[in-house]
Short mmCIF file of C-alpha atoms in Angstrom, two decimals:
data_model
loop_
_atom_site.label_atom_id
_atom_site.label_comp_id
_atom_site.label_asym_id
_atom_site.label_seq_id
_atom_site.Cartn_x
_atom_site.Cartn_y
_atom_site.Cartn_z
CA UNK A 1 0.11 0.32 -0.13
CA UNK A 2 1.34 3.34 -1.05
CA UNK A 3 2.66 5.81 1.91
CA UNK A 4 3.92 8.78 3.01
CA UNK A 5 7.50 8.81 3.94
CA UNK A 6 9.50 11.45 5.89
CA UNK A 7 13.37 12.03 6.12
CA UNK A 8 15.17 12.16 8.75
CA UNK A 9 13.31 10.35 11.13
CA UNK A 10 15.19 12.61 13.57
CA UNK A 11 17.13 16.14 13.36
CA UNK A 12 19.11 17.50 15.75
CA UNK A 13 20.14 21.21 14.99
CA UNK A 14 21.82 24.05 16.70
CA UNK A 15 19.62 27.36 17.36
CA UNK A 16 19.93 29.72 14.59
CA UNK A 17 20.63 27.27 12.26
CA UNK A 18 18.17 26.55 9.17
CA UNK A 19 17.05 22.63 8.59
CA UNK A 20 15.30 21.14 5.90
CA UNK A 21 12.56 18.32 6.70
CA UNK A 22 11.52 16.24 3.45
CA UNK A 23 8.49 14.53 2.58
CA UNK A 24 7.65 12.42 -0.66
CA UNK A 25 3.86 12.08 -0.75
CA UNK A 26 1.88 9.25 -2.24
CA UNK A 27 2.39 9.58 -5.71
CA UNK A 28 -0.98 10.33 -7.36
CA UNK A 29 -1.33 12.99 -4.48
CA UNK A 30 -1.67 16.95 -5.43
CA UNK A 31 -2.30 18.19 -2.20
CA UNK A 32 0.43 18.37 0.58
CA UNK A 33 0.25 19.43 4.23
CA UNK A 34 2.53 20.04 7.12
CA UNK A 35 1.36 19.88 10.97
CA UNK A 36 3.61 19.74 13.93
CA UNK A 37 3.19 18.76 17.38
CA UNK A 38 5.21 20.05 20.25
CA UNK A 39 5.63 17.70 22.98
CA UNK A 40 2.04 17.48 25.13
CA UNK A 41 0.26 19.87 22.99
CA UNK A 42 -2.45 19.37 20.04
CA UNK A 43 -1.20 18.55 16.44
CA UNK A 44 -1.30 21.74 14.71
CA UNK A 45 -1.74 22.78 10.91
CA UNK A 46 0.93 24.63 9.32
CA UNK A 47 0.56 25.08 5.94
CA UNK A 48 -1.00 23.36 2.68
CA UNK A 49 0.28 23.67 -0.79
CA UNK A 50 -1.18 22.77 -4.17
CA UNK A 51 -0.76 23.31 -7.48
CA UNK A 52 2.82 24.76 -6.61
CA UNK A 53 1.44 27.12 -4.29
CA UNK A 54 0.53 27.59 -0.56
CA UNK A 55 -3.03 27.54 -0.68
CA UNK A 56 -3.48 27.98 3.24
CA UNK A 57 -1.04 28.82 6.11
CA UNK A 58 -1.50 29.25 9.62
CA UNK A 59 -0.25 31.88 11.81
CA UNK A 60 2.97 29.80 12.80
CA UNK A 61 3.99 29.24 9.38
CA UNK A 62 4.27 33.08 8.81
CA UNK A 63 7.26 33.42 11.12
CA UNK A 64 10.13 31.55 9.61
CA UNK A 65 8.83 28.72 7.31
CA UNK A 66 8.91 28.23 3.51
CA UNK A 67 7.80 25.19 1.85
CA UNK A 68 8.83 23.89 -1.87
CA UNK A 69 8.13 21.11 -4.01
CA UNK A 70 11.48 21.12 -5.67
CA UNK A 71 10.91 18.22 -7.99
CA UNK A 72 7.95 15.57 -8.64
CA UNK A 73 8.15 13.55 -5.80
CA UNK A 74 9.44 15.64 -2.72
CA UNK A 75 7.55 18.60 -0.83
CA UNK A 76 9.81 20.12 1.43
CA UNK A 77 9.48 22.36 4.88
CA UNK A 78 12.21 24.50 5.43
CA UNK A 79 12.75 26.19 9.24
CA UNK A 80 15.12 29.12 8.60
CA UNK A 81 17.25 30.28 11.83
CA UNK A 82 15.55 27.64 14.40
CA UNK A 83 14.33 28.71 17.38
CA UNK A 84 14.62 26.56 21.26
CA UNK A 85 10.39 26.68 20.48
CA UNK A 86 10.71 24.70 17.06
CA UNK A 87 11.14 21.81 18.83
CA UNK A 88 8.56 19.31 17.69
CA UNK A 89 7.49 16.42 15.72
CA UNK A 90 6.57 17.61 12.17
CA UNK A 91 4.04 15.21 10.12
CA UNK A 92 3.60 15.48 6.47
CA UNK A 93 0.41 14.73 4.97
CA UNK A 94 -1.19 14.39 1.38
CA UNK A 95 -4.44 14.08 -0.49
CA UNK A 96 -5.54 13.15 -3.77
CA UNK A 97 -7.45 15.54 -5.58
CA UNK A 98 -11.53 15.27 -6.08
CA UNK A 99 -14.21 17.22 -4.40
CA UNK A 100 -15.21 15.80 -1.12
CA UNK A 101 -12.06 13.84 -0.50
CA UNK A 102 -11.32 14.56 2.74
CA UNK A 103 -9.18 11.98 3.70
CA UNK A 104 -5.26 12.91 4.62
CA UNK A 105 -2.45 10.22 4.64
CA UNK A 106 0.05 10.96 7.27
CA UNK A 107 4.11 10.33 7.42
CA UNK A 108 5.69 8.98 10.53
CA UNK A 109 7.08 12.16 11.21
CA UNK A 110 10.25 13.79 12.07
CA UNK A 111 11.06 14.62 15.52
CA UNK A 112 13.20 18.24 15.56
CA UNK A 113 15.42 18.74 18.31
CA UNK A 114 16.66 22.49 18.53
CA UNK A 115 19.60 22.83 21.20
CA UNK B 1 -12.27 29.43 16.05
CA UNK B 2 -12.77 25.63 15.94
CA UNK B 3 -11.31 23.78 18.41
CA UNK B 4 -11.15 19.74 19.45
CA UNK B 5 -11.14 18.74 23.23
CA UNK B 6 -10.53 14.95 23.97
CA UNK B 7 -10.13 13.20 27.51
CA UNK B 8 -6.73 13.52 29.04
CA UNK B 9 -4.54 10.27 29.24
CA UNK B 10 -2.92 8.00 29.30
CA UNK B 11 -5.93 5.70 29.42
CA UNK B 12 -4.66 1.83 30.92
CA UNK B 13 -7.28 -0.89 30.08
CA UNK B 14 -6.90 -4.74 30.61
CA UNK B 15 -7.42 -6.89 27.46
CA UNK B 16 -11.39 -7.08 26.72
CA UNK B 17 -12.31 -4.14 28.52
CA UNK B 18 -14.46 -1.83 26.95
CA UNK B 19 -13.03 1.47 25.54
CA UNK B 20 -14.34 5.17 25.61
CA UNK B 21 -12.35 8.16 24.15
CA UNK B 22 -14.63 11.13 24.52
CA UNK B 23 -14.04 13.63 21.92
CA UNK B 24 -16.09 17.09 22.02
CA UNK B 25 -15.74 19.68 18.97
CA UNK B 26 -16.29 23.54 18.21
CA UNK B 27 -17.01 24.54 15.05
CA UNK B 28 -19.89 26.19 13.02
CA UNK B 29 -21.58 24.79 10.34
CA UNK B 30 -21.55 20.79 9.81
CA UNK B 31 -17.79 19.93 9.84
CA UNK B 32 -16.35 16.63 9.05
CA UNK B 33 -14.88 14.22 12.02
CA UNK B 34 -12.53 11.95 12.46
CA UNK B 35 -10.39 9.76 14.85
CA UNK B 36 -6.39 9.36 13.79
CA UNK B 37 -4.69 6.31 15.26
CA UNK B 38 -0.62 6.47 15.74
CA UNK B 39 0.89 3.56 16.72
CA UNK B 40 4.57 3.57 18.11
CA UNK B 41 6.87 4.59 15.60
CA UNK B 42 4.47 4.84 12.87
CA UNK B 43 2.23 8.06 11.40
CA UNK B 44 -0.85 9.24 11.67
CA UNK B 45 -3.42 6.86 10.44
CA UNK B 46 -7.21 7.35 9.43
CA UNK B 47 -9.26 5.14 11.70
CA UNK B 48 -12.81 6.35 10.85
CA UNK B 49 -14.52 9.16 10.00
CA UNK B 50 -18.41 10.58 9.74
CA UNK B 51 -19.15 13.66 7.24
CA UNK B 52 -22.83 14.47 8.80
CA UNK B 53 -24.59 14.36 11.82
CA UNK B 54 -26.00 10.99 12.89
CA UNK B 55 -23.51 9.41 10.80
CA UNK B 56 -21.79 6.39 12.27
CA UNK B 57 -17.89 5.61 10.98
CA UNK B 58 -16.88 2.20 12.03
CA UNK B 59 -13.47 0.36 11.61
CA UNK B 60 -11.70 -2.38 13.27
CA UNK B 61 -14.17 -3.03 15.91
CA UNK B 62 -14.09 1.21 17.00
CA UNK B 63 -16.88 3.42 16.54
CA UNK B 64 -17.93 6.85 16.49
CA UNK B 65 -21.45 8.94 16.28
CA UNK B 66 -21.62 12.10 14.83
CA UNK B 67 -23.65 14.10 17.52
CA UNK B 68 -24.61 17.34 16.30
CA UNK B 69 -27.13 18.17 19.48
CA UNK B 70 -24.02 17.42 21.86
CA UNK B 71 -20.93 18.05 19.43
CA UNK B 72 -19.33 14.84 20.28
CA UNK B 73 -17.94 12.12 18.34
CA UNK B 74 -16.60 9.83 21.30
CA UNK B 75 -14.59 6.85 20.38
CA UNK B 76 -15.97 3.20 21.38
CA UNK B 77 -14.70 -0.40 21.26
CA UNK B 78 -16.31 -3.36 22.95
CA UNK B 79 -13.19 -5.34 23.46
CA UNK B 80 -9.80 -3.94 23.30
CA UNK B 81 -6.91 -6.06 22.59
CA UNK B 82 -2.97 -5.59 23.46
CA UNK B 83 -2.75 -4.36 19.80
CA UNK B 84 -4.88 -1.54 20.07
CA UNK B 85 -2.22 0.25 21.94
CA UNK B 86 -1.46 3.61 20.43
CA UNK B 87 -2.39 7.39 20.58
CA UNK B 88 -5.64 8.44 19.42
CA UNK B 89 -6.59 11.73 17.92
CA UNK B 90 -10.10 13.40 17.35
CA UNK B 91 -9.68 16.05 14.49
CA UNK B 92 -12.12 17.75 12.53
CA UNK B 93 -12.16 19.59 9.16
CA UNK B 94 -14.52 22.90 8.93
CA UNK B 95 -17.28 22.73 6.54
CA UNK B 96 -16.99 24.52 3.21
CA UNK B 97 -15.13 24.56 0.31
CA UNK B 98 -11.60 25.52 0.12
CA UNK B 99 -10.43 24.72 3.28
CA UNK B 100 -9.31 21.08 4.27
CA UNK B 101 -6.78 21.53 7.43
CA UNK B 102 -7.44 19.48 10.11
CA UNK B 103 -8.07 20.94 13.66
CA UNK B 104 -6.66 17.98 16.00
CA UNK B 105 -7.14 17.46 20.18
CA UNK B 106 -4.20 16.59 22.10
CA UNK B 107 -4.44 12.86 21.33
CA UNK B 108 -5.22 10.06 24.14
CA UNK B 109 -3.03 7.38 25.05
CA UNK B 110 -4.27 4.15 25.41
CA UNK B 111 -2.46 1.12 26.68
CA UNK B 112 -4.16 -1.98 27.27
CA UNK B 113 -2.45 -4.72 29.34
CA UNK B 114 -2.94 -8.71 29.25
#
């Protein structure tokens, strides 16, 4: 069964560094998402992406995140100048095109630790 | 704004016990409601969903009924197994075209002991 994959599974970085989290969505999906979960808190929406542009983004995203689909398979989340509070689990998700198709398929997540 | 509240965990049950995980929501209109499950080391997997009032979602012995009057979507299973040990997330997608972002609850960790 096709699945969303994410790399790396765990990333440790120093505060102020840039990190790129990678996701490979399911191949026939056209809508892509990033969510994050700070330890002990809710899973929060960051951004949705369709047709090579952002379709929705949260207030959290406005700060120092960006997304890109550099080729036909990868979907990346870049965090510029990481902060301690960026430490979280980051989940990528994808959804097939089609009105009323609600289901988002999630990857296993990348745990980001900012020191 | 939209929000989801689910019961705090962790929940520890013996095998074959009855499970209820409460979930209530705040949203305008008629959101779609979901339960996702996360097994250790894996991603969030859709467990079940309901898209309109009084719909019942079911999968793998789990059930949840969309109750508009109480704004609830409680997850139930009649007899849990050790393999059901996981974190369960309640979520909603707001009604209306154009927005597919999910709003999640905090998650409830379930541990089932033999």
